[in-house]
Amino acid sequence: MIITLNNAPPHIRSAMKFAVIQFPGSNCDQDCIAAINGLEGLHAEYVWHKETSLDDFDAIVLPGGFAYGDYLRCGAIARFSPIMRAVVSDARDGKLVLGTCNGFQVLCEAGLLPGALVRNRSLRFVCDMVTMRVEVDDSPFTHGCPKGSLLRMPVAHGEGCFFADPDTLRDLNANRQVILRYADGDGRVVPEANPNGSIENIAGICNREGNVFGLMPHPDRASDARLGSADGAKIFRSMMQTIGSPRRGTTTSERIEQVA
């Protein structure tokens, strides 16, 4: 039986609701559902790509996989799915949006995040466990992750090399939009730790407002210690904390001013 909020027990009806978007070809949607539903206080539901509203949800997750088989260009076709109008509209209204792997690619293709994901520098598919260094500790997605702390998550992609032109890269750094960088076990951002050739070892970025976050590694596949790491759960818990926070709705720039 598929559980929806209408037939769910009270503890689920009172949980924060995460929408996990299903595109044709998605294959990590089930991982996201399992990871989110495994955390107390959260409840995730599938939303088919032909739906047109996400009003009933507190946050949106675009999972990894091969949306539309990644034909043409990764994320380029999924970007035109009917549900993306709602994703873009809700993102502009401040709702939290998380894109992992192929979801990151979709967010870039949709214009919700700057830059692009291109073919891995090795020209080979990469499947491995990677280490990332937290660059911004007060983003909606990294509460509880001190700056400089390390997160371990798996990657599985062929086009995960993040690229941006010099002006865009300058803005990303100046506005503290680079949330995660690939690093070695000692936290050093070195070429050897970069699995795909991403510029400046960038593993994840957010938009200027701070409510849209894309990363290539899979937090959904690292949300249970039995999988080798539970670091991914920190991202989902941070989203839950942000949604319940009175500071919800402030932009990255506003948060910087508050800290200053």
PDB file of C-alpha atoms in Angstrom:
ATOM      1  CA  MET A   1       0.000   0.000   0.000  1.00  0.00           C
ATOM      2  CA  ILE A   2       1.254   3.470  -0.866  1.00  0.00           C
ATOM      3  CA  ILE A   3       1.140   5.733   2.180  1.00  0.00           C
ATOM      4  CA  THR A   4      -0.178   9.241   1.613  1.00  0.00           C
ATOM      5  CA  LEU A   5      -0.973  11.832   4.231  1.00  0.00           C
ATOM      6  CA  ASN A   6      -4.653  10.994   3.947  1.00  0.00           C
ATOM      7  CA  ASN A   7      -4.235   7.415   5.152  1.00  0.00           C
ATOM      8  CA  ALA A   8      -1.054   7.850   7.207  1.00  0.00           C
ATOM      9  CA  PRO A   9      -0.871   7.548  10.999  1.00  0.00           C
ATOM     10  CA  PRO A  10      -0.838  10.807  13.028  1.00  0.00           C
ATOM     11  CA  HIS A  11       2.966  10.955  13.467  1.00  0.00           C
ATOM     12  CA  ILE A  12       3.383  11.002   9.690  1.00  0.00           C
ATOM     13  CA  ARG A  13       0.588  13.510   9.099  1.00  0.00           C
ATOM     14  CA  SER A  14       2.388  15.922  11.437  1.00  0.00           C
ATOM     15  CA  ALA A  15       5.806  15.424   9.782  1.00  0.00           C
ATOM     16  CA  MET A  16       7.417  17.893   7.386  1.00  0.00           C
ATOM     17  CA  LYS A  17       6.604  16.838   3.837  1.00  0.00           C
ATOM     18  CA  PHE A  18       9.305  16.381   1.205  1.00  0.00           C
ATOM     19  CA  ALA A  19       8.408  15.905  -2.457  1.00  0.00           C
ATOM     20  CA  VAL A  20      10.706  13.560  -4.383  1.00  0.00           C
ATOM     21  CA  ILE A  21      10.272  14.229  -8.092  1.00  0.00           C
ATOM     22  CA  GLN A  22      10.086  11.213 -10.411  1.00  0.00           C
ATOM     23  CA  PHE A  23      11.210  11.737 -13.990  1.00  0.00           C
ATOM     24  CA  PRO A  24      11.100   8.934 -16.578  1.00  0.00           C
ATOM     25  CA  GLY A  25      14.343   7.052 -15.998  1.00  0.00           C
ATOM     26  CA  SER A  26      14.950   8.239 -12.433  1.00  0.00           C
ATOM     27  CA  ASN A  27      16.604   5.481 -10.419  1.00  0.00           C
ATOM     28  CA  CYS A  28      17.568   7.141  -7.129  1.00  0.00           C
ATOM     29  CA  ASP A  29      14.079   8.284  -6.204  1.00  0.00           C
ATOM     30  CA  GLN A  30      13.606   5.201  -4.045  1.00  0.00           C
ATOM     31  CA  ASP A  31      16.910   5.891  -2.265  1.00  0.00           C
ATOM     32  CA  CYS A  32      15.722   9.420  -1.437  1.00  0.00           C
ATOM     33  CA  ILE A  33      12.335   8.222  -0.195  1.00  0.00           C
ATOM     34  CA  ALA A  34      13.968   5.602   2.040  1.00  0.00           C
ATOM     35  CA  ALA A  35      16.570   8.009   3.413  1.00  0.00           C
ATOM     36  CA  ILE A  36      14.089  10.788   4.213  1.00  0.00           C
ATOM     37  CA  ASN A  37      11.409   8.511   5.640  1.00  0.00           C
ATOM     38  CA  GLY A  38      14.066   6.936   7.849  1.00  0.00           C
ATOM     39  CA  LEU A  39      14.481  10.235   9.711  1.00  0.00           C
ATOM     40  CA  GLU A  40      12.133  11.181  12.522  1.00  0.00           C
ATOM     41  CA  GLY A  41      10.021  14.216  11.754  1.00  0.00           C
ATOM     42  CA  LEU A  42      10.226  13.863   7.965  1.00  0.00           C
ATOM     43  CA  HIS A  43       7.917  12.260   5.441  1.00  0.00           C
ATOM     44  CA  ALA A  44       8.652  11.928   1.716  1.00  0.00           C
ATOM     45  CA  GLU A  45       6.291  11.185  -1.155  1.00  0.00           C
ATOM     46  CA  TYR A  46       6.808  10.584  -4.850  1.00  0.00           C
ATOM     47  CA  VAL A  47       5.590  13.273  -7.237  1.00  0.00           C
ATOM     48  CA  TRP A  48       5.329  12.279 -10.908  1.00  0.00           C
ATOM     49  CA  HIS A  49       6.893  14.694 -13.395  1.00  0.00           C
ATOM     50  CA  LYS A  50       3.556  15.421 -15.080  1.00  0.00           C
ATOM     51  CA  GLU A  51       2.067  16.931 -11.923  1.00  0.00           C
ATOM     52  CA  THR A  52       1.787  20.713 -11.844  1.00  0.00           C
ATOM     53  CA  SER A  53       1.675  21.684  -8.164  1.00  0.00           C
ATOM     54  CA  LEU A  54       3.876  21.229  -5.106  1.00  0.00           C
ATOM     55  CA  ASP A  55       1.816  23.412  -2.776  1.00  0.00           C
ATOM     56  CA  ASP A  56       1.318  20.613  -0.236  1.00  0.00           C
ATOM     57  CA  PHE A  57       5.058  20.140   0.354  1.00  0.00           C
ATOM     58  CA  ASP A  58       7.553  21.879   2.609  1.00  0.00           C
ATOM     59  CA  ALA A  59      10.612  21.002   0.509  1.00  0.00           C
ATOM     60  CA  ILE A  60      11.498  19.536  -2.878  1.00  0.00           C
ATOM     61  CA  VAL A  61      14.102  16.908  -3.792  1.00  0.00           C
ATOM     62  CA  LEU A  62      15.275  16.222  -7.340  1.00  0.00           C
ATOM     63  CA  PRO A  63      16.930  12.791  -7.112  1.00  0.00           C
ATOM     64  CA  GLY A  64      19.779  11.268  -9.045  1.00  0.00           C
ATOM     65  CA  GLY A  65      19.375   8.830 -11.883  1.00  0.00           C
ATOM     66  CA  PHE A  66      19.115   9.080 -15.643  1.00  0.00           C
ATOM     67  CA  ALA A  67      16.151  11.364 -16.284  1.00  0.00           C
ATOM     68  CA  TYR A  68      14.909  10.657 -19.814  1.00  0.00           C
ATOM     69  CA  GLY A  69      17.969   8.432 -20.226  1.00  0.00           C
ATOM     70  CA  ASP A  70      20.196  11.533 -20.172  1.00  0.00           C
ATOM     71  CA  TYR A  71      19.629  11.874 -23.900  1.00  0.00           C
ATOM     72  CA  LEU A  72      20.713  15.141 -25.495  1.00  0.00           C
ATOM     73  CA  ARG A  73      22.389  16.449 -22.324  1.00  0.00           C
ATOM     74  CA  CYS A  74      22.009  15.444 -18.671  1.00  0.00           C
ATOM     75  CA  GLY A  75      18.967  17.210 -17.243  1.00  0.00           C
ATOM     76  CA  ALA A  76      18.213  19.095 -20.457  1.00  0.00           C
ATOM     77  CA  ILE A  77      14.986  17.226 -21.225  1.00  0.00           C
ATOM     78  CA  ALA A  78      13.814  16.882 -17.615  1.00  0.00           C
ATOM     79  CA  ARG A  79      14.051  20.639 -17.338  1.00  0.00           C
ATOM     80  CA  PHE A  80      10.944  20.872 -19.594  1.00  0.00           C
ATOM     81  CA  SER A  81       8.759  18.486 -17.551  1.00  0.00           C
ATOM     82  CA  PRO A  82       5.495  20.097 -16.356  1.00  0.00           C
ATOM     83  CA  ILE A  83       6.485  19.776 -12.673  1.00  0.00           C
ATOM     84  CA  MET A  84       9.513  22.010 -13.237  1.00  0.00           C
ATOM     85  CA  ARG A  85       7.281  25.063 -13.542  1.00  0.00           C
ATOM     86  CA  ALA A  86       6.185  24.428  -9.960  1.00  0.00           C
ATOM     87  CA  VAL A  87       9.764  23.713  -8.861  1.00  0.00           C
ATOM     88  CA  VAL A  88      10.973  27.013 -10.316  1.00  0.00           C
ATOM     89  CA  SER A  89       8.031  28.969  -8.911  1.00  0.00           C
ATOM     90  CA  ASP A  90       8.353  27.468  -5.420  1.00  0.00           C
ATOM     91  CA  ALA A  91      12.122  27.987  -5.441  1.00  0.00           C
ATOM     92  CA  ARG A  92      11.652  31.655  -6.275  1.00  0.00           C
ATOM     93  CA  ASP A  93       9.184  31.884  -3.383  1.00  0.00           C
ATOM     94  CA  GLY A  94      11.869  30.589  -1.008  1.00  0.00           C
ATOM     95  CA  LYS A  95      10.993  26.903  -0.645  1.00  0.00           C
ATOM     96  CA  LEU A  96      13.992  24.621  -0.064  1.00  0.00           C
ATOM     97  CA  VAL A  97      15.044  22.647  -3.146  1.00  0.00           C
ATOM     98  CA  LEU A  98      17.722  19.945  -3.100  1.00  0.00           C
ATOM     99  CA  GLY A  99      19.156  18.397  -6.260  1.00  0.00           C
ATOM    100  CA  THR A 100      21.507  15.415  -6.022  1.00  0.00           C
ATOM    101  CA  CYS A 101      23.611  14.119  -8.939  1.00  0.00           C
ATOM    102  CA  ASN A 102      21.223  14.196 -11.939  1.00  0.00           C
ATOM    103  CA  GLY A 103      19.043  16.526  -9.858  1.00  0.00           C
ATOM    104  CA  PHE A 104      21.974  18.966  -9.686  1.00  0.00           C
ATOM    105  CA  GLN A 105      22.211  18.805 -13.467  1.00  0.00           C
ATOM    106  CA  VAL A 106      18.474  19.498 -13.807  1.00  0.00           C
ATOM    107  CA  LEU A 107      18.731  22.542 -11.517  1.00  0.00           C
ATOM    108  CA  CYS A 108      21.534  23.982 -13.646  1.00  0.00           C
ATOM    109  CA  GLU A 109      19.663  23.308 -16.885  1.00  0.00           C
ATOM    110  CA  ALA A 110      16.565  24.981 -15.417  1.00  0.00           C
ATOM    111  CA  GLY A 111      18.528  28.087 -14.515  1.00  0.00           C
ATOM    112  CA  LEU A 112      17.997  27.686 -10.776  1.00  0.00           C
ATOM    113  CA  LEU A 113      21.742  27.243 -10.264  1.00  0.00           C
ATOM    114  CA  PRO A 114      24.613  28.833 -12.218  1.00  0.00           C
ATOM    115  CA  GLY A 115      27.235  26.933 -14.158  1.00  0.00           C
ATOM    116  CA  ALA A 116      26.989  23.562 -15.866  1.00  0.00           C
ATOM    117  CA  LEU A 117      27.865  19.904 -15.342  1.00  0.00           C
ATOM    118  CA  VAL A 118      29.983  18.453 -18.136  1.00  0.00           C
ATOM    119  CA  ARG A 119      31.741  15.191 -18.933  1.00  0.00           C
ATOM    120  CA  ASN A 120      34.153  13.924 -16.274  1.00  0.00           C
ATOM    121  CA  ARG A 121      37.706  14.909 -17.075  1.00  0.00           C
ATOM    122  CA  SER A 122      38.661  11.215 -17.232  1.00  0.00           C
ATOM    123  CA  LEU A 123      35.831  10.627 -19.755  1.00  0.00           C
ATOM    124  CA  ARG A 124      34.857   7.663 -17.595  1.00  0.00           C
ATOM    125  CA  PHE A 125      31.933   6.936 -15.296  1.00  0.00           C
ATOM    126  CA  VAL A 126      33.005   7.347 -11.663  1.00  0.00           C
ATOM    127  CA  CYS A 127      31.531   5.297  -8.815  1.00  0.00           C
ATOM    128  CA  ASP A 128      33.339   5.796  -5.503  1.00  0.00           C
ATOM    129  CA  MET A 129      33.139   7.116  -1.953  1.00  0.00           C
ATOM    130  CA  VAL A 130      34.408  10.697  -1.746  1.00  0.00           C
ATOM    131  CA  THR A 131      35.229  13.185   1.000  1.00  0.00           C
ATOM    132  CA  MET A 132      33.963  16.763   0.971  1.00  0.00           C
ATOM    133  CA  ARG A 133      34.896  19.760   3.082  1.00  0.00           C
ATOM    134  CA  VAL A 134      32.118  22.017   4.373  1.00  0.00           C
ATOM    135  CA  GLU A 135      32.824  25.576   3.198  1.00  0.00           C
ATOM    136  CA  VAL A 136      29.651  27.255   4.515  1.00  0.00           C
ATOM    137  CA  ASP A 137      28.283  26.130   7.862  1.00  0.00           C
ATOM    138  CA  ASP A 138      25.226  28.394   8.155  1.00  0.00           C
ATOM    139  CA  SER A 139      23.464  27.464   4.919  1.00  0.00           C
ATOM    140  CA  PRO A 140      19.970  25.927   5.139  1.00  0.00           C
ATOM    141  CA  PHE A 141      21.567  22.598   4.204  1.00  0.00           C
ATOM    142  CA  THR A 142      24.602  22.489   6.524  1.00  0.00           C
ATOM    143  CA  HIS A 143      23.367  23.328  10.024  1.00  0.00           C
ATOM    144  CA  GLY A 144      25.329  21.194  12.470  1.00  0.00           C
ATOM    145  CA  CYS A 145      28.263  20.879  10.080  1.00  0.00           C
ATOM    146  CA  PRO A 146      31.098  23.146  11.319  1.00  0.00           C
ATOM    147  CA  LYS A 147      33.094  24.926   8.648  1.00  0.00           C
ATOM    148  CA  GLY A 148      35.993  22.717   7.627  1.00  0.00           C
ATOM    149  CA  SER A 149      34.316  19.508   8.781  1.00  0.00           C
ATOM    150  CA  LEU A 150      34.397  16.533   6.427  1.00  0.00           C
ATOM    151  CA  LEU A 151      31.491  14.586   4.962  1.00  0.00           C
ATOM    152  CA  ARG A 152      31.750  11.218   3.226  1.00  0.00           C
ATOM    153  CA  MET A 153      29.260  10.274   0.513  1.00  0.00           C
ATOM    154  CA  PRO A 154      29.272   8.165  -2.641  1.00  0.00           C
ATOM    155  CA  VAL A 155      29.334   9.489  -6.197  1.00  0.00           C
ATOM    156  CA  ALA A 156      28.098   7.752  -9.345  1.00  0.00           C
ATOM    157  CA  HIS A 157      28.170   9.878 -12.477  1.00  0.00           C
ATOM    158  CA  GLY A 158      29.648  10.341 -15.926  1.00  0.00           C
ATOM    159  CA  GLU A 159      28.969  14.074 -16.249  1.00  0.00           C
ATOM    160  CA  GLY A 160      29.736  15.509 -12.828  1.00  0.00           C
ATOM    161  CA  CYS A 161      32.463  17.997 -13.677  1.00  0.00           C
ATOM    162  CA  PHE A 162      31.213  21.404 -12.550  1.00  0.00           C
ATOM    163  CA  PHE A 163      32.201  24.275 -14.813  1.00  0.00           C
ATOM    164  CA  ALA A 164      31.567  28.017 -14.599  1.00  0.00           C
ATOM    165  CA  ASP A 165      33.026  31.010 -16.402  1.00  0.00           C
ATOM    166  CA  PRO A 166      35.419  33.286 -14.451  1.00  0.00           C
ATOM    167  CA  ASP A 167      32.765  35.903 -13.603  1.00  0.00           C
ATOM    168  CA  THR A 168      30.304  33.289 -12.345  1.00  0.00           C
ATOM    169  CA  LEU A 169      33.030  31.568 -10.332  1.00  0.00           C
ATOM    170  CA  ARG A 170      34.043  34.892  -8.799  1.00  0.00           C
ATOM    171  CA  ASP A 171      30.435  35.546  -7.762  1.00  0.00           C
ATOM    172  CA  LEU A 172      30.015  32.053  -6.315  1.00  0.00           C
ATOM    173  CA  ASN A 173      33.032  32.538  -4.079  1.00  0.00           C
ATOM    174  CA  ALA A 174      32.233  36.131  -3.142  1.00  0.00           C
ATOM    175  CA  ASN A 175      28.656  35.296  -2.169  1.00  0.00           C
ATOM    176  CA  ARG A 176      29.578  32.131  -0.239  1.00  0.00           C
ATOM    177  CA  GLN A 177      27.603  29.942  -2.615  1.00  0.00           C
ATOM    178  CA  VAL A 178      30.195  27.147  -2.754  1.00  0.00           C
ATOM    179  CA  ILE A 179      28.917  24.888   0.017  1.00  0.00           C
ATOM    180  CA  LEU A 180      31.103  21.800  -0.477  1.00  0.00           C
ATOM    181  CA  ARG A 181      34.482  21.037  -2.046  1.00  0.00           C
ATOM    182  CA  TYR A 182      36.115  17.686  -2.696  1.00  0.00           C
ATOM    183  CA  ALA A 183      38.977  17.153  -0.237  1.00  0.00           C
ATOM    184  CA  ASP A 184      41.297  14.429   0.982  1.00  0.00           C
ATOM    185  CA  GLY A 185      41.050  12.743   4.375  1.00  0.00           C
ATOM    186  CA  ASP A 186      42.962  15.595   5.981  1.00  0.00           C
ATOM    187  CA  GLY A 187      40.616  18.218   4.587  1.00  0.00           C
ATOM    188  CA  ARG A 188      43.024  19.466   1.932  1.00  0.00           C
ATOM    189  CA  VAL A 189      41.457  20.608  -1.332  1.00  0.00           C
ATOM    190  CA  VAL A 190      43.862  18.901  -3.714  1.00  0.00           C
ATOM    191  CA  PRO A 191      43.542  17.604  -7.301  1.00  0.00           C
ATOM    192  CA  GLU A 192      43.907  14.001  -6.141  1.00  0.00           C
ATOM    193  CA  ALA A 193      40.653  14.309  -4.164  1.00  0.00           C
ATOM    194  CA  ASN A 194      38.674  15.544  -7.166  1.00  0.00           C
ATOM    195  CA  PRO A 195      36.769  12.625  -8.742  1.00  0.00           C
ATOM    196  CA  ASN A 196      35.597  14.395 -11.886  1.00  0.00           C
ATOM    197  CA  GLY A 197      37.747  17.459 -12.580  1.00  0.00           C
ATOM    198  CA  SER A 198      35.267  20.022 -11.219  1.00  0.00           C
ATOM    199  CA  ILE A 199      36.671  23.544 -11.233  1.00  0.00           C
ATOM    200  CA  GLU A 200      38.158  24.468  -7.837  1.00  0.00           C
ATOM    201  CA  ASN A 201      37.086  21.025  -6.547  1.00  0.00           C
ATOM    202  CA  ILE A 202      33.491  22.240  -6.282  1.00  0.00           C
ATOM    203  CA  ALA A 203      31.123  19.477  -5.154  1.00  0.00           C
ATOM    204  CA  GLY A 204      28.026  21.499  -4.322  1.00  0.00           C
ATOM    205  CA  ILE A 205      26.675  25.027  -4.712  1.00  0.00           C
ATOM    206  CA  CYS A 206      23.595  27.018  -3.756  1.00  0.00           C
ATOM    207  CA  ASN A 207      21.794  29.895  -5.447  1.00  0.00           C
ATOM    208  CA  ARG A 208      22.281  33.518  -4.382  1.00  0.00           C
ATOM    209  CA  GLU A 209      19.274  33.326  -2.057  1.00  0.00           C
ATOM    210  CA  GLY A 210      20.572  30.149  -0.421  1.00  0.00           C
ATOM    211  CA  ASN A 211      17.422  28.011  -0.718  1.00  0.00           C
ATOM    212  CA  VAL A 212      18.409  25.908  -3.759  1.00  0.00           C
ATOM    213  CA  PHE A 213      21.286  23.467  -3.326  1.00  0.00           C
ATOM    214  CA  GLY A 214      22.825  21.074  -5.819  1.00  0.00           C
ATOM    215  CA  LEU A 215      25.576  18.546  -5.197  1.00  0.00           C
ATOM    216  CA  MET A 216      26.955  15.608  -7.156  1.00  0.00           C
ATOM    217  CA  PRO A 217      27.474  13.163  -4.250  1.00  0.00           C
ATOM    218  CA  HIS A 218      24.456  11.231  -2.958  1.00  0.00           C
ATOM    219  CA  PRO A 219      23.301  12.123   0.593  1.00  0.00           C
ATOM    220  CA  ASP A 220      20.480   9.622   0.115  1.00  0.00           C
ATOM    221  CA  ARG A 221      23.017   6.814  -0.193  1.00  0.00           C
ATOM    222  CA  ALA A 222      24.878   7.937   2.921  1.00  0.00           C
ATOM    223  CA  SER A 223      22.062   8.340   5.442  1.00  0.00           C
ATOM    224  CA  ASP A 224      22.570   5.094   7.331  1.00  0.00           C
ATOM    225  CA  ALA A 225      25.781   3.931   8.991  1.00  0.00           C
ATOM    226  CA  ARG A 226      25.158   0.463   7.567  1.00  0.00           C
ATOM    227  CA  LEU A 227      25.840   1.960   4.117  1.00  0.00           C
ATOM    228  CA  GLY A 228      29.268   3.134   5.203  1.00  0.00           C
ATOM    229  CA  SER A 229      28.320   6.693   6.171  1.00  0.00           C
ATOM    230  CA  ALA A 230      25.413   8.552   7.750  1.00  0.00           C
ATOM    231  CA  ASP A 231      26.735  11.993   6.816  1.00  0.00           C
ATOM    232  CA  GLY A 232      24.055  12.499   4.186  1.00  0.00           C
ATOM    233  CA  ALA A 233      21.380  12.537   6.878  1.00  0.00           C
ATOM    234  CA  LYS A 234      22.910  15.781   8.156  1.00  0.00           C
ATOM    235  CA  ILE A 235      21.717  17.553   5.017  1.00  0.00           C
ATOM    236  CA  PHE A 236      18.126  16.347   5.371  1.00  0.00           C
ATOM    237  CA  ARG A 237      18.091  17.161   9.099  1.00  0.00           C
ATOM    238  CA  SER A 238      19.481  20.610   8.349  1.00  0.00           C
ATOM    239  CA  MET A 239      16.646  21.199   5.898  1.00  0.00           C
ATOM    240  CA  MET A 240      14.159  20.169   8.574  1.00  0.00           C
ATOM    241  CA  GLN A 241      15.772  22.568  11.056  1.00  0.00           C
ATOM    242  CA  THR A 242      15.686  25.386   8.509  1.00  0.00           C
ATOM    243  CA  ILE A 243      12.015  24.844   7.689  1.00  0.00           C
ATOM    244  CA  GLY A 244      11.149  25.012  11.382  1.00  0.00           C
ATOM    245  CA  SER A 245      13.357  28.015  12.073  1.00  0.00           C
ATOM    246  CA  PRO A 246      11.991  31.567  12.534  1.00  0.00           C
ATOM    247  CA  ARG A 247      14.866  32.682  10.263  1.00  0.00           C
ATOM    248  CA  ARG A 248      13.230  30.817   7.364  1.00  0.00           C
ATOM    249  CA  GLY A 249      13.070  32.981   4.282  1.00  0.00           C
ATOM    250  CA  THR A 250      16.215  35.015   4.855  1.00  0.00           C
ATOM    251  CA  THR A 251      18.654  35.136   1.971  1.00  0.00           C
ATOM    252  CA  THR A 252      22.317  34.205   2.037  1.00  0.00           C
ATOM    253  CA  SER A 253      23.222  37.900   2.028  1.00  0.00           C
ATOM    254  CA  GLU A 254      20.877  38.588   4.947  1.00  0.00           C
ATOM    255  CA  ARG A 255      22.357  35.707   6.952  1.00  0.00           C
ATOM    256  CA  ILE A 256      25.841  37.091   6.356  1.00  0.00           C
ATOM    257  CA  GLU A 257      24.684  40.501   7.620  1.00  0.00           C
ATOM    258  CA  GLN A 258      23.107  38.896  10.689  1.00  0.00           C
ATOM    259  CA  VAL A 259      26.352  37.112  11.534  1.00  0.00           C
ATOM    260  CA  ALA A 260      28.375  40.293  10.949  1.00  0.00           C
TER     261      ALA A 260
END
